Structure formats: C-alpha cells, structure tokens
Amino acid sequence: MGYLLIIDMLPTYGLLFYVLVSVCVFALLHSLRKTSLDRRRLRFVTAATLVVSWICALFAALVYAMATPASQPDMSDFYVMYRPASLGVLLVLFLVQVGYGIRAIRR
C-alpha cells in the first residue's frame, strides 16, 4: 500500500525535480555573470549547463508521461488533464534559462 502513494505522486515529483534543477541553474548563471572568466569558457560553461538542464527537462517530461498510466484512475485523469500545462511549464522554465544564459554571456 505504501508503494501506491509513490507511484501516484511520481509525475509531481518529476516536475518538482525540474523546478529544483531550474533554481540551481539560475543560481549558477547568476554567479557566472559576476565571474571573470574569458568569453570562450563562459560560453562553454553556459552551454553545458543548458544542455544538462534540457536533459533534466526531458527526463521530467518522460517521467510525467510514463508514470501517469500507472497511477490510480482518479489521479491518472488529473495528470492527463494537466499534461499540456505541465509540459508548458517545463518549456517556459527552460526558455527563461536560455534567456538568462544569453544575458550571462553578454554581461
């Protein structure tokens, strides 16, 4: 019975995981704006950070899509109803990170 709660909440945990990754990426990009790295290294670190963030966003979207059918029927209906909104949140968070990364490079 204890496993049922974990399976029901797995899509939410995936989204919360990406929110945590986003906070870490924003903190890293903010600290990069204040460093004295040369432009080439700054681009490399920013690009690597955004690639890792993109992979984490894909992971969160896959967890959301794959764990939804394994949930209880009422939770499954809830997750299916909010799938477009949750994927939109993932996309918006990533696009904001890209914009912040571009600002960090230009500083």
Short mmCIF file of C-alpha atoms in Angstrom, two decimals:
data_model
loop_
_atom_site.label_atom_id
_atom_site.label_comp_id
_atom_site.label_asym_id
_atom_site.label_seq_id
_atom_site.Cartn_x
_atom_site.Cartn_y
_atom_site.Cartn_z
CA MET A 1 0.00 0.00 0.00
CA GLY A 2 2.91 2.36 0.64
CA TYR A 3 4.15 1.98 -2.93
CA LEU A 4 0.86 3.21 -4.31
CA LEU A 5 1.41 6.73 -2.99
CA ILE A 6 4.87 6.88 -4.57
CA ILE A 7 3.51 5.82 -7.95
CA ASP A 8 0.63 8.27 -7.71
CA MET A 9 2.93 11.17 -6.92
CA LEU A 10 5.74 10.29 -9.36
CA PRO A 11 4.66 12.81 -12.07
CA THR A 12 4.58 15.55 -9.45
CA TYR A 13 7.99 14.52 -8.15
CA GLY A 14 9.35 14.76 -11.70
CA LEU A 15 8.08 18.34 -12.02
CA LEU A 16 9.45 19.29 -8.61
CA PHE A 17 12.79 17.77 -9.61
CA TYR A 18 12.97 20.07 -12.61
CA VAL A 19 11.99 23.10 -10.55
CA LEU A 20 14.91 22.29 -8.24
CA VAL A 21 17.24 21.92 -11.24
CA SER A 22 15.99 25.27 -12.56
CA VAL A 23 16.75 27.01 -9.29
CA CYS A 24 20.28 25.56 -9.34
CA VAL A 25 20.78 26.64 -12.97
CA PHE A 26 19.59 30.17 -12.22
CA ALA A 27 21.96 30.38 -9.25
CA LEU A 28 24.86 29.13 -11.37
CA LEU A 29 24.13 31.51 -14.24
CA HIS A 30 23.78 34.40 -11.81
CA SER A 31 27.16 33.60 -10.28
CA LEU A 32 28.70 33.27 -13.75
CA ARG A 33 27.69 36.83 -14.54
CA LYS A 34 29.92 38.02 -11.70
CA THR A 35 33.00 35.92 -12.52
CA SER A 36 35.97 37.00 -14.54
CA LEU A 37 36.06 34.04 -16.96
CA ASP A 38 37.04 34.71 -20.53
CA ARG A 39 34.24 34.73 -23.07
CA ARG A 40 35.04 31.33 -24.56
CA ARG A 41 34.93 29.49 -21.22
CA LEU A 42 31.83 31.38 -20.22
CA ARG A 43 30.07 30.20 -23.38
CA PHE A 44 31.18 26.61 -22.79
CA VAL A 45 30.01 26.54 -19.16
CA THR A 46 26.70 28.19 -20.07
CA ALA A 47 26.09 25.79 -22.97
CA ALA A 48 26.96 22.76 -20.84
CA THR A 49 24.63 23.96 -18.09
CA LEU A 50 21.77 24.46 -20.55
CA VAL A 51 22.33 21.01 -22.09
CA VAL A 52 22.15 19.38 -18.65
CA SER A 53 19.00 21.39 -17.91
CA TRP A 54 17.47 20.29 -21.23
CA ILE A 55 18.21 16.63 -20.43
CA CYS A 56 16.61 17.05 -17.00
CA ALA A 57 13.53 18.65 -18.58
CA LEU A 58 13.22 15.71 -20.97
CA PHE A 59 13.58 13.33 -18.04
CA ALA A 60 10.83 15.13 -16.11
CA ALA A 61 8.53 15.07 -19.16
CA LEU A 62 9.16 11.36 -19.70
CA VAL A 63 8.51 10.58 -16.04
CA TYR A 64 5.28 12.53 -16.26
CA ALA A 65 4.15 10.73 -19.41
CA MET A 66 5.21 7.25 -18.35
CA ALA A 67 4.04 7.30 -14.74
CA THR A 68 0.59 8.70 -15.49
CA PRO A 69 -0.97 5.41 -16.68
CA ALA A 70 0.38 3.56 -13.62
CA SER A 71 -1.45 5.87 -11.21
CA GLN A 72 -4.86 5.27 -9.75
CA PRO A 73 -7.70 6.12 -12.16
CA ASP A 74 -8.64 9.40 -10.48
CA MET A 75 -5.02 10.58 -10.32
CA SER A 76 -4.43 9.41 -13.88
CA ASP A 77 -7.34 11.54 -15.10
CA PHE A 78 -5.94 14.51 -13.18
CA TYR A 79 -2.48 14.10 -14.71
CA VAL A 80 -3.86 13.64 -18.23
CA MET A 81 -5.94 16.80 -17.84
CA TYR A 82 -2.90 18.86 -16.76
CA ARG A 83 -0.34 17.33 -19.15
CA PRO A 84 -0.32 20.32 -21.57
CA ALA A 85 0.07 22.78 -18.71
CA SER A 86 2.87 20.80 -17.08
CA LEU A 87 4.77 20.45 -20.35
CA GLY A 88 4.24 24.16 -20.92
CA VAL A 89 5.74 24.94 -17.51
CA LEU A 90 8.79 22.81 -18.36
CA LEU A 91 9.19 24.60 -21.68
CA VAL A 92 8.80 28.08 -20.19
CA LEU A 93 11.31 27.34 -17.43
CA PHE A 94 13.83 26.12 -19.99
CA LEU A 95 13.32 29.11 -22.28
CA VAL A 96 13.77 31.50 -19.37
CA GLN A 97 17.02 29.71 -18.54
CA VAL A 98 18.19 30.11 -22.14
CA GLY A 99 17.42 33.84 -21.99
CA TYR A 100 19.23 34.16 -18.69
CA GLY A 101 22.17 32.23 -20.15
CA ILE A 102 22.35 34.64 -23.09
CA ARG A 103 22.36 37.55 -20.66
CA ALA A 104 25.14 35.88 -18.68
CA ILE A 105 27.28 35.55 -21.81
CA ARG A 106 26.73 39.16 -22.90
CA ARG A 107 27.10 40.68 -19.40
#
